[in-house]
mmCIF file of C-alpha atoms in Angstrom:
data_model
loop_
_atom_site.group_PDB
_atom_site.id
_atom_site.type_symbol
_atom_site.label_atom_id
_atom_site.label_comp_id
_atom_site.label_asym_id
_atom_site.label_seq_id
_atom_site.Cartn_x
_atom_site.Cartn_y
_atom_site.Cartn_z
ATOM 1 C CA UNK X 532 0.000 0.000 0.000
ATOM 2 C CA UNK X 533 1.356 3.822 -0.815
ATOM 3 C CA UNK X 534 1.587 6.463 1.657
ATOM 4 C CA UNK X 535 -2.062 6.545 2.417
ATOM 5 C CA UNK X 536 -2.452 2.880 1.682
ATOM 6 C CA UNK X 537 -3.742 1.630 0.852
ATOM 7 C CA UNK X 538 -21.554 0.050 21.886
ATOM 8 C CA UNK X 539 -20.496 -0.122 27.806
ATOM 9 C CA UNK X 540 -19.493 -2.396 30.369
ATOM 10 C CA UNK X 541 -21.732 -5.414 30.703
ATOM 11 C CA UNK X 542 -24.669 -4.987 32.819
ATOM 12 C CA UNK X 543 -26.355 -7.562 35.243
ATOM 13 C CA UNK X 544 -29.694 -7.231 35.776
ATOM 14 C CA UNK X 545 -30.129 -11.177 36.458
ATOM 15 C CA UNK X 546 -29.188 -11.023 33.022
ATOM 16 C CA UNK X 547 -26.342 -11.068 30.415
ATOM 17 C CA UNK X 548 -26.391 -8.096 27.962
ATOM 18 C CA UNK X 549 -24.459 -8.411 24.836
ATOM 19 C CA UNK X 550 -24.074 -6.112 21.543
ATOM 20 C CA UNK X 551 -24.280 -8.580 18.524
ATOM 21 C CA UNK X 552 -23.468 -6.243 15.896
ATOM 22 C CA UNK X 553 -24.254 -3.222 13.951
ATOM 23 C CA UNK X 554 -23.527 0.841 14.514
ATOM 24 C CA UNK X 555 -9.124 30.980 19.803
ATOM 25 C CA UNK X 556 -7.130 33.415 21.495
ATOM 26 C CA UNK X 557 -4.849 31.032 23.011
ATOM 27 C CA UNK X 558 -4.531 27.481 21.818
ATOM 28 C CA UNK X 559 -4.202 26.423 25.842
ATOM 29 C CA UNK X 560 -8.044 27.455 25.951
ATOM 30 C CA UNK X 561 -9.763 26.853 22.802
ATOM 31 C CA UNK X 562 -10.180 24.562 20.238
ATOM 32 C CA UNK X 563 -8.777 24.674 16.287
ATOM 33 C CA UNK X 564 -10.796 27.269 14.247
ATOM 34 C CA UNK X 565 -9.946 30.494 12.872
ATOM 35 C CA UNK X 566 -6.895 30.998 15.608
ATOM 36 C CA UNK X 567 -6.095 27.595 15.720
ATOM 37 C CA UNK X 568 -2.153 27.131 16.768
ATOM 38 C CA UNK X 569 -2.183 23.107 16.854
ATOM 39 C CA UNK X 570 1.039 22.906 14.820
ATOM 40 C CA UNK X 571 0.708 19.012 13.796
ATOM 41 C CA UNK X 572 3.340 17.410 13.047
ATOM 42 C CA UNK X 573 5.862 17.359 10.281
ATOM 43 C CA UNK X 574 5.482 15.017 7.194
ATOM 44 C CA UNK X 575 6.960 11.987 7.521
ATOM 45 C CA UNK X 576 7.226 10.580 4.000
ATOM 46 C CA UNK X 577 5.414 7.567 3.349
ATOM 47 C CA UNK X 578 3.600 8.649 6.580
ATOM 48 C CA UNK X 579 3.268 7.679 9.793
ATOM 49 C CA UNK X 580 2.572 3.706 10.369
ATOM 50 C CA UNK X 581 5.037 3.061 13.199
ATOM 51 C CA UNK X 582 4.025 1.263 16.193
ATOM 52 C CA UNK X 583 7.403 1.349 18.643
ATOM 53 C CA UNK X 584 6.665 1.540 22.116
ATOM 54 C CA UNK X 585 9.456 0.934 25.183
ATOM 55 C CA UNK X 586 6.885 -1.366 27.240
ATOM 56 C CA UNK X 587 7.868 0.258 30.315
ATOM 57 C CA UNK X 588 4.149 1.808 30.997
ATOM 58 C CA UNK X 589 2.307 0.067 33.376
ATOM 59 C CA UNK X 590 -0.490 -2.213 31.795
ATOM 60 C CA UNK X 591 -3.714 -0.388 32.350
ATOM 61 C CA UNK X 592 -7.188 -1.981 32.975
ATOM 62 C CA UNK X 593 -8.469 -3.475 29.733
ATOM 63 C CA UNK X 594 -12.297 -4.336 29.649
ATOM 64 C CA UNK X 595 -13.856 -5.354 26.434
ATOM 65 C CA UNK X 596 -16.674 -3.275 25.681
ATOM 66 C CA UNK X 597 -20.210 -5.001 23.857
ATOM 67 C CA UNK X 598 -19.499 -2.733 21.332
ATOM 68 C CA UNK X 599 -17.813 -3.172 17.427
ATOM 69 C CA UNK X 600 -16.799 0.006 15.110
ATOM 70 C CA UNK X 601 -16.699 -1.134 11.403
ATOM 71 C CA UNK X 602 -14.650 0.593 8.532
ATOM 72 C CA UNK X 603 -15.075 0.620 4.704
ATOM 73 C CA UNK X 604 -12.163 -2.104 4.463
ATOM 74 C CA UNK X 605 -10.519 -2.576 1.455
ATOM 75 C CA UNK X 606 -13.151 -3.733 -0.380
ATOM 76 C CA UNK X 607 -15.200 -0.531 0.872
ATOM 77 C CA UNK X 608 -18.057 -3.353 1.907
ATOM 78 C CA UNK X 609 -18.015 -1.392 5.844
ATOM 79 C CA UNK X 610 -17.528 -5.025 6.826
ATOM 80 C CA UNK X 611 -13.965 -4.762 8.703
ATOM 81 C CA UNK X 612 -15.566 -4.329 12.552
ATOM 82 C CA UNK X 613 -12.855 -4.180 14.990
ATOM 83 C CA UNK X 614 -13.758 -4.671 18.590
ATOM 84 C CA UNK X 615 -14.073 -2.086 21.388
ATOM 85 C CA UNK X 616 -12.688 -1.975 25.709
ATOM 86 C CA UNK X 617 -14.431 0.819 27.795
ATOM 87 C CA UNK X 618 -12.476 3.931 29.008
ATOM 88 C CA UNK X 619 -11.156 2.552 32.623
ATOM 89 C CA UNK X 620 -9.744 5.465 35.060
ATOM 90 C CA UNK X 621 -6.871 3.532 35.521
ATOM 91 C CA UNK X 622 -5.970 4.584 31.753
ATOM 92 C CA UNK X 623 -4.788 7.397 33.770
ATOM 93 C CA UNK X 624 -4.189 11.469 32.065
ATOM 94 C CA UNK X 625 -3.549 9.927 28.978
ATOM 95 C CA UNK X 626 -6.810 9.441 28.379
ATOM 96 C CA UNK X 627 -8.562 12.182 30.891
ATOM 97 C CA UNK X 628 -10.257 14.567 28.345
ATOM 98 C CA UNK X 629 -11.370 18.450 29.319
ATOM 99 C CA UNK X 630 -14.789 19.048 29.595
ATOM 100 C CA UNK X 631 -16.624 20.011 26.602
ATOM 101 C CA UNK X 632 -16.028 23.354 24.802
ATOM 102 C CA UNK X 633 -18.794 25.659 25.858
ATOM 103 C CA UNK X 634 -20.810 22.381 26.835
ATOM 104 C CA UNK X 635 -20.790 21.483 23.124
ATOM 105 C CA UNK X 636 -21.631 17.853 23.481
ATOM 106 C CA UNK X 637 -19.151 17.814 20.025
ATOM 107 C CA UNK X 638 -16.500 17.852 22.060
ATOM 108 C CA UNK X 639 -17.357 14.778 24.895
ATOM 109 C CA UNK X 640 -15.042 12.489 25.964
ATOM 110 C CA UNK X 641 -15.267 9.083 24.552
ATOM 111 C CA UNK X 642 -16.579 6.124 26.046
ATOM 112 C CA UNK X 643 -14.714 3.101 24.063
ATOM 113 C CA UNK X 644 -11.452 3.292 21.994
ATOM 114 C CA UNK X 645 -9.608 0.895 19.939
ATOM 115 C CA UNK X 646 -7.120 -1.146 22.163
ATOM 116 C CA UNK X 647 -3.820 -1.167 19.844
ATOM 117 C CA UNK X 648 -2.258 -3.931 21.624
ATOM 118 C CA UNK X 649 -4.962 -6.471 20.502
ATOM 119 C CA UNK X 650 -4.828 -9.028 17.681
ATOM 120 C CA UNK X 651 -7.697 -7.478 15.388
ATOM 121 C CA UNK X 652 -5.788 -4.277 15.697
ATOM 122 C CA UNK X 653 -2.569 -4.837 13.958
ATOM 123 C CA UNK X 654 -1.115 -1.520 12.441
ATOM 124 C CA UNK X 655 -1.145 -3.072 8.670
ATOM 125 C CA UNK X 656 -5.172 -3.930 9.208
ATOM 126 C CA UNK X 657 -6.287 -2.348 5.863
ATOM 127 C CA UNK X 658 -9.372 0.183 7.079
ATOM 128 C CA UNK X 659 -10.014 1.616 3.509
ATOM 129 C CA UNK X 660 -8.453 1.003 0.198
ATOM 130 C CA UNK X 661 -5.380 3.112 0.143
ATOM 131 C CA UNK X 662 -5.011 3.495 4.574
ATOM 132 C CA UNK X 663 -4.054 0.694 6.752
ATOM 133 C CA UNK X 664 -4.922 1.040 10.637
ATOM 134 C CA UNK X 665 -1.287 2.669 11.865
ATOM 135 C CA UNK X 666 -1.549 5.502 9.458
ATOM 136 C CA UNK X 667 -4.260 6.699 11.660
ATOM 137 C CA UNK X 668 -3.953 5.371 15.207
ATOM 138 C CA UNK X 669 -0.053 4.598 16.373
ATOM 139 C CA UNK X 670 0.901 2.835 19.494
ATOM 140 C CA UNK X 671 3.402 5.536 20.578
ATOM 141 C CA UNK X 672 0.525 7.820 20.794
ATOM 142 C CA UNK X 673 -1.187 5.553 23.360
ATOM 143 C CA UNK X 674 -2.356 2.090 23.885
ATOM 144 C CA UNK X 675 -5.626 2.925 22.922
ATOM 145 C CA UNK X 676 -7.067 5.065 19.896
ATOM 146 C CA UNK X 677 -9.932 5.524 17.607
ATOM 147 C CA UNK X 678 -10.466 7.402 14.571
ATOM 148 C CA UNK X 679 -14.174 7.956 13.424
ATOM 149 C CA UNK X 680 -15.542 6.141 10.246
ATOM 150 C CA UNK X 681 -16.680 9.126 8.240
ATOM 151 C CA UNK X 682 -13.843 10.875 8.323
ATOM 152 C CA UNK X 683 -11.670 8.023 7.188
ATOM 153 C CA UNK X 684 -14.121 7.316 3.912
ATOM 154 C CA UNK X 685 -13.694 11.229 3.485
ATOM 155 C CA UNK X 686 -9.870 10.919 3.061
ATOM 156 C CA UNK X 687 -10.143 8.029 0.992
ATOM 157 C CA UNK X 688 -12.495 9.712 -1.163
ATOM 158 C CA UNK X 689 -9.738 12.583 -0.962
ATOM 159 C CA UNK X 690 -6.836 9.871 -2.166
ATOM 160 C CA UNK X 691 -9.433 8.647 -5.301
ATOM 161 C CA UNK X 692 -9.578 12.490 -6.444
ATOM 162 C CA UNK X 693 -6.425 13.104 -6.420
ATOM 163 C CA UNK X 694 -5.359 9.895 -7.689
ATOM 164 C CA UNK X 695 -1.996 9.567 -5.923
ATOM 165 C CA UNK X 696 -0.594 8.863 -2.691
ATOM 166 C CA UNK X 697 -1.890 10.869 0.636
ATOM 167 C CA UNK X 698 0.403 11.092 3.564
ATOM 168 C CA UNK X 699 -1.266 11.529 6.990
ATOM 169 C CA UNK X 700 0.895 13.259 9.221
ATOM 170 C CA UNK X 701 -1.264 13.689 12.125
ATOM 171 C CA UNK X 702 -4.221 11.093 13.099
ATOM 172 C CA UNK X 703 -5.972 10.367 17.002
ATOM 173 C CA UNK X 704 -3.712 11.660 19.493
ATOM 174 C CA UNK X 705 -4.327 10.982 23.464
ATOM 175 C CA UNK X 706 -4.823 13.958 25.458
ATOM 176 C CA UNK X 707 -1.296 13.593 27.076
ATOM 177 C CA UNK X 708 0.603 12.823 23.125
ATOM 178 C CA UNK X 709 -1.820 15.926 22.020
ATOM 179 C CA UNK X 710 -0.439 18.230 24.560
ATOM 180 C CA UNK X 711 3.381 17.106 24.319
ATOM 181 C CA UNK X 712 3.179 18.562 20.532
ATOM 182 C CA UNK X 713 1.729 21.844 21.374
ATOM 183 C CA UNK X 714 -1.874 20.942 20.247
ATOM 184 C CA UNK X 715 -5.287 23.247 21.399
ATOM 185 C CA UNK X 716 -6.668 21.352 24.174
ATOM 186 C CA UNK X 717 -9.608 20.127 22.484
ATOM 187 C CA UNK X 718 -7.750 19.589 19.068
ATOM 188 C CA UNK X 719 -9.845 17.672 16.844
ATOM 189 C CA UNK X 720 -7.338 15.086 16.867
ATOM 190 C CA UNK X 721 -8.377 13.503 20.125
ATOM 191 C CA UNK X 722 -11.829 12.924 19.004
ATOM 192 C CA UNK X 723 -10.915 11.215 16.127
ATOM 193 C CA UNK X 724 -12.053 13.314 13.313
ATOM 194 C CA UNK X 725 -8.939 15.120 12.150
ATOM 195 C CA UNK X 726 -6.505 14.219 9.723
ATOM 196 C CA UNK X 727 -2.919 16.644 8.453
ATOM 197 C CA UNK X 728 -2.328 15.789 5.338
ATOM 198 C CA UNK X 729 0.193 16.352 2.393
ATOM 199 C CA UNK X 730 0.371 14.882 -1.149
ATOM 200 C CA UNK X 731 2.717 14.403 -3.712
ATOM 201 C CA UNK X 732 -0.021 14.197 -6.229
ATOM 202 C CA UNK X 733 -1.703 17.498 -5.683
ATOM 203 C CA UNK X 734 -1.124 20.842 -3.628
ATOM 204 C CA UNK X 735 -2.199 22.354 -0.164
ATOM 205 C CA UNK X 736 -4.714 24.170 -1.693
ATOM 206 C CA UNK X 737 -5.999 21.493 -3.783
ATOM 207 C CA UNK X 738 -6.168 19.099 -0.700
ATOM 208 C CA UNK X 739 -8.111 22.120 1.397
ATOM 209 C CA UNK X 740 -10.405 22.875 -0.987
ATOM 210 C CA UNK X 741 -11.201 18.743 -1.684
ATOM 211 C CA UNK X 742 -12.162 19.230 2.226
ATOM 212 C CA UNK X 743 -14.375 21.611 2.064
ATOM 213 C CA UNK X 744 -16.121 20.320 -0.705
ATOM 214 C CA UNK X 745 -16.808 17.164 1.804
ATOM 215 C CA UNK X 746 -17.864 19.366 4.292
ATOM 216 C CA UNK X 747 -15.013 19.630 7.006
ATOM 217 C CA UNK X 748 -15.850 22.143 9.969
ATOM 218 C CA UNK X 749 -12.238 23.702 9.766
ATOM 219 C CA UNK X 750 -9.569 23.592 7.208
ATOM 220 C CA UNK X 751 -5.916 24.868 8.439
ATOM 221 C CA UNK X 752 -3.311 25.437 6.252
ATOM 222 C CA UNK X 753 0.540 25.047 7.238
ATOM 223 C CA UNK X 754 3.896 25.271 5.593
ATOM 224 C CA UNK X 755 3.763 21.505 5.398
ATOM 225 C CA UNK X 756 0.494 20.332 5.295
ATOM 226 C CA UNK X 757 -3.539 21.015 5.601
ATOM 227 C CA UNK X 758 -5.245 20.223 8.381
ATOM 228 C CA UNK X 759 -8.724 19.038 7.991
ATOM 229 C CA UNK X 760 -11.387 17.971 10.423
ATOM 230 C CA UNK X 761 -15.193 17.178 10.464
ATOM 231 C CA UNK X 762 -16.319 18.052 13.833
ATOM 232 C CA UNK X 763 -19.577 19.212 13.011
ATOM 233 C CA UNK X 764 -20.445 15.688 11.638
ATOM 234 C CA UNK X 765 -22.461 13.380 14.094
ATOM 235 C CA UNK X 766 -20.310 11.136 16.171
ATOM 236 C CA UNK X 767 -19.521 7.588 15.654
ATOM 237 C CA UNK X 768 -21.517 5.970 18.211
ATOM 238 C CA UNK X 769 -19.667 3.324 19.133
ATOM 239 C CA UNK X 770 -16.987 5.255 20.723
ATOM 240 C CA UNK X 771 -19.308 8.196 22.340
ATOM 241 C CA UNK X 772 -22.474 6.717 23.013
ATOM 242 C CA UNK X 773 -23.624 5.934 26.165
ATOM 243 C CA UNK X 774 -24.252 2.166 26.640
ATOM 244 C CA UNK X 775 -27.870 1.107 25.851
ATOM 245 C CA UNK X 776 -29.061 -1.826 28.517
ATOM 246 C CA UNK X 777 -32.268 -3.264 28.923
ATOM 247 C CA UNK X 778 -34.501 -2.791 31.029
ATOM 248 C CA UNK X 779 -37.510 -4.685 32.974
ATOM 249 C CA UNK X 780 -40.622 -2.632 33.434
ATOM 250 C CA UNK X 781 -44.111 -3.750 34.495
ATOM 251 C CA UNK X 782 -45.169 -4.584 31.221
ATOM 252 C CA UNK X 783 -41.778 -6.341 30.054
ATOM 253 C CA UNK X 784 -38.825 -5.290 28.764
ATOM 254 C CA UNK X 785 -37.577 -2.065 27.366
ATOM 255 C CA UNK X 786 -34.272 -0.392 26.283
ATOM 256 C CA UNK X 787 -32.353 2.051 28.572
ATOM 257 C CA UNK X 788 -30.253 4.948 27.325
ATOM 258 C CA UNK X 789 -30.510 5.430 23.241
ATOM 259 C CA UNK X 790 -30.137 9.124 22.020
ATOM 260 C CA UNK X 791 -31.037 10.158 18.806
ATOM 261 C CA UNK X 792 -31.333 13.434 17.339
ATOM 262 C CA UNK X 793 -33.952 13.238 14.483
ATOM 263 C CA UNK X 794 -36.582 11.507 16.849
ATOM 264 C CA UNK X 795 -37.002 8.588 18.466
ATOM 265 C CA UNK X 796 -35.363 4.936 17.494
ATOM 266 C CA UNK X 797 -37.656 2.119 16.730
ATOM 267 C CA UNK X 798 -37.069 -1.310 18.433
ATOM 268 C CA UNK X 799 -37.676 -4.608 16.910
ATOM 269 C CA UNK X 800 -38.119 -7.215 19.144
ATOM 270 C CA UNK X 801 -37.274 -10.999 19.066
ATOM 271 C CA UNK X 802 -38.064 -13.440 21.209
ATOM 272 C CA UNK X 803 -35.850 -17.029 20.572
ATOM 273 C CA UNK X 804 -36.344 -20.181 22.273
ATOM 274 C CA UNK X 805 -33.091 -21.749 24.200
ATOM 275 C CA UNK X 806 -32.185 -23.765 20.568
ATOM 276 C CA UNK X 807 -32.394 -20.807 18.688
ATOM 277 C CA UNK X 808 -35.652 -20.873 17.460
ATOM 278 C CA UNK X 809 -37.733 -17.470 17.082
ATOM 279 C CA UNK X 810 -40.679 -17.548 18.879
ATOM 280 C CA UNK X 811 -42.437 -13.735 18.874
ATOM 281 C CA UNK X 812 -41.676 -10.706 16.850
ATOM 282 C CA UNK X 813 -42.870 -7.211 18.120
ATOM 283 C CA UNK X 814 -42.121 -3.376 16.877
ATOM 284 C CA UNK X 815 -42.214 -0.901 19.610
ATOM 285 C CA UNK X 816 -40.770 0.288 22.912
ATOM 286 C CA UNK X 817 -41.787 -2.109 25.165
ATOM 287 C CA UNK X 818 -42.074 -6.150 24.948
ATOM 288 C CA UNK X 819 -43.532 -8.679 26.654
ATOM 289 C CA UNK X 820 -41.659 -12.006 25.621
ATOM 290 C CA UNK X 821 -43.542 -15.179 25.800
ATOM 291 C CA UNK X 822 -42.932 -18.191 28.713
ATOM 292 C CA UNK X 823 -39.443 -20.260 27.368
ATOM 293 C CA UNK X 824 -38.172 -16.940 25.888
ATOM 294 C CA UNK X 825 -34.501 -17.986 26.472
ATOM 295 C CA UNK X 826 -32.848 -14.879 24.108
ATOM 296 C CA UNK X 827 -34.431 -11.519 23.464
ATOM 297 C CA UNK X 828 -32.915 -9.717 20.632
ATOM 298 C CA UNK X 829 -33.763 -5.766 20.191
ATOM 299 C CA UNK X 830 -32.582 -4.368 17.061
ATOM 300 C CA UNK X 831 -32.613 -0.595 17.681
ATOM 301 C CA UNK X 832 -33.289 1.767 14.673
ATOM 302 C CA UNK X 833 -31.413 -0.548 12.355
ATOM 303 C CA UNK X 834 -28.167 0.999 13.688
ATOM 304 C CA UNK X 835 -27.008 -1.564 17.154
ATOM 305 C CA UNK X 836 -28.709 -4.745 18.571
ATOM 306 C CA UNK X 837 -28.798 -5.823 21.921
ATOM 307 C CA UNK X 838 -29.207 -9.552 22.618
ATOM 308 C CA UNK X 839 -30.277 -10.540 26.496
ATOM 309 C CA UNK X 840 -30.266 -13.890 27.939
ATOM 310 C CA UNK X 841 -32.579 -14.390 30.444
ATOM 311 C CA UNK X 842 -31.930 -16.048 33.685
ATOM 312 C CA UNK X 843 -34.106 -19.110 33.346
ATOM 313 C CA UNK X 844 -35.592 -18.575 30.093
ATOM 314 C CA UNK X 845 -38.712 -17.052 31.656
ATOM 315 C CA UNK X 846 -40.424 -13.986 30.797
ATOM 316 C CA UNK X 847 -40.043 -11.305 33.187
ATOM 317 C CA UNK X 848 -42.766 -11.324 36.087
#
């Protein structure tokens, strides 16, 4: 490949939850924008894939979240899903982010990350056509990463414009890595949705004005490369959302913490016997599973789904 080459900790409720599938002034005080002065970081030729680390940092609490985040992959089918661990205060200030700018919910911290150290998330893992995995997340910028789908199919729609190679300088950074090269403290970068970026194949103009066609929230240009981010694009939920659990009620089950903007989600509801076989079906908020429901599946708005074993395979009384 060339230079650019190329949802929640478990929760018991007498049950077992588990996610199937899919889903200014002063840069010390505000984020990039107009007087942005996040430098980046210089080119670095065939860009930035490396992976060194000393292994002297103590190992950090790892638990693996219910949650997968799935890329375009090479063959740009959005079926390479790499797994998730939850944010663990152990992590530490590497991973301690500053509230939100201005309350902008934009700028949260994130709830899961990529863990870098695990098999699935080998730095050659192709993500896109032209980018592998460590051109966007590196190891020496913290055990754990994440970089959010969108913006990834934006720069590889970026590399098929331009038809040549498309270095990435600058990918996720950890709030500790972010501040060590002089970025704003709530530089795009450490939510994932920033990329610097320099190409033999066309100039810094060319590149800028490629992201603004896409609709980046802030384009930055440097001696050595353009900064381009999508902040005002909606999160990937995976990595901000809070968890969704079920929920018993008095007239069954329902599902706990979904957020959507544009209204509310619609859940779709099966009920499977212990050997698999679907018993009930049911649209809407609540259900009410039949007796020997062993597995209740809730697919929610087409985007996660939640899958609950039940204790003893009973409905709940």
């Amino acid at each position: 490949m060339d230079g650019s080459a190329p949802n929640r900790r478990q929760t018991i409720l007498t049950a077992t939850l588990v996610v199937l599938a899919t889903s200014g002034a002063c840069a010390d005080t505000l984020g990039e924008g107009k007087r942005e002065r996040d430098p980046g970081e210089p080119p670095t030729g065939a860009g930035d894939t490396g992976d060194a680390s000393d292994g002297t940092e103590p190992d950090p609490d790892v638990m693996p979240s219910d949650e997968t985040v799935c890329y375009p992959g090479e063959d740009q089918r959005w079926t390479t899903c790499l797994p998730l661990v939850s944010w663990d205060a152990s992590w530490g200030a590497d991973y301690e982010y500053p509230e939100p700018l201005d309350g902008d919910p934009q700028y949260r911290s994130p709830l899961r990350y990529i863990d870098l150290h695990g098999a699935e998330a080998a730095a050659d893992t192709p993500l896109a056509p032209n980018f592998v995995l460590g051109e966007l997340m590196q190891r020496r910028k913290g055990r754990f990463g994440l970089f959010q789908p969108h913006s990834l199919a934006h720069l590889q729609t970026i590399r098929d414009a331009i038809g040549g190679p498309l270095t990435i300088n600058s990918g996720y950074r950890n709030v500790t890595y972010n501040a060590g090269v002089g970025g704003a403290t709530w530089s795009r970068h450490l939510y994932g949705d920033a990329a610097d970026m320099a190409s033999s194949a066309a100039s810094l103009d060319e590149l800028g004005a490629l992201c603004e066609e896409l609709g980046a929230g802030y384009v930055g240009y440097y001696e050595t490369h353009v900064h381009c981010d999508w902040r005002d694009d909606p999160l990937e939920q995976a990595f901000f959302a809070e968890a969704a659990t079920f929920q018993a009620t008095g007239h069954g089950w329902a599902v706990h913490g979904i957020h959507a903007s544009e209204g509310v989600l619609r859940i779709r509801w099966e009920a499977r016997a212990a050997g698999g076989g679907v018993l009930a079906h049911h649209t809407g908020r609540t259900f009410q599973p039949p007796a020997g429901t062993s597995y209740l599946l809730a697919d929610i708005g087409g985007v996660r789904t939640l899958a609950l074993r039940l204790a003893r395979g009973e409905a709940p009384k």
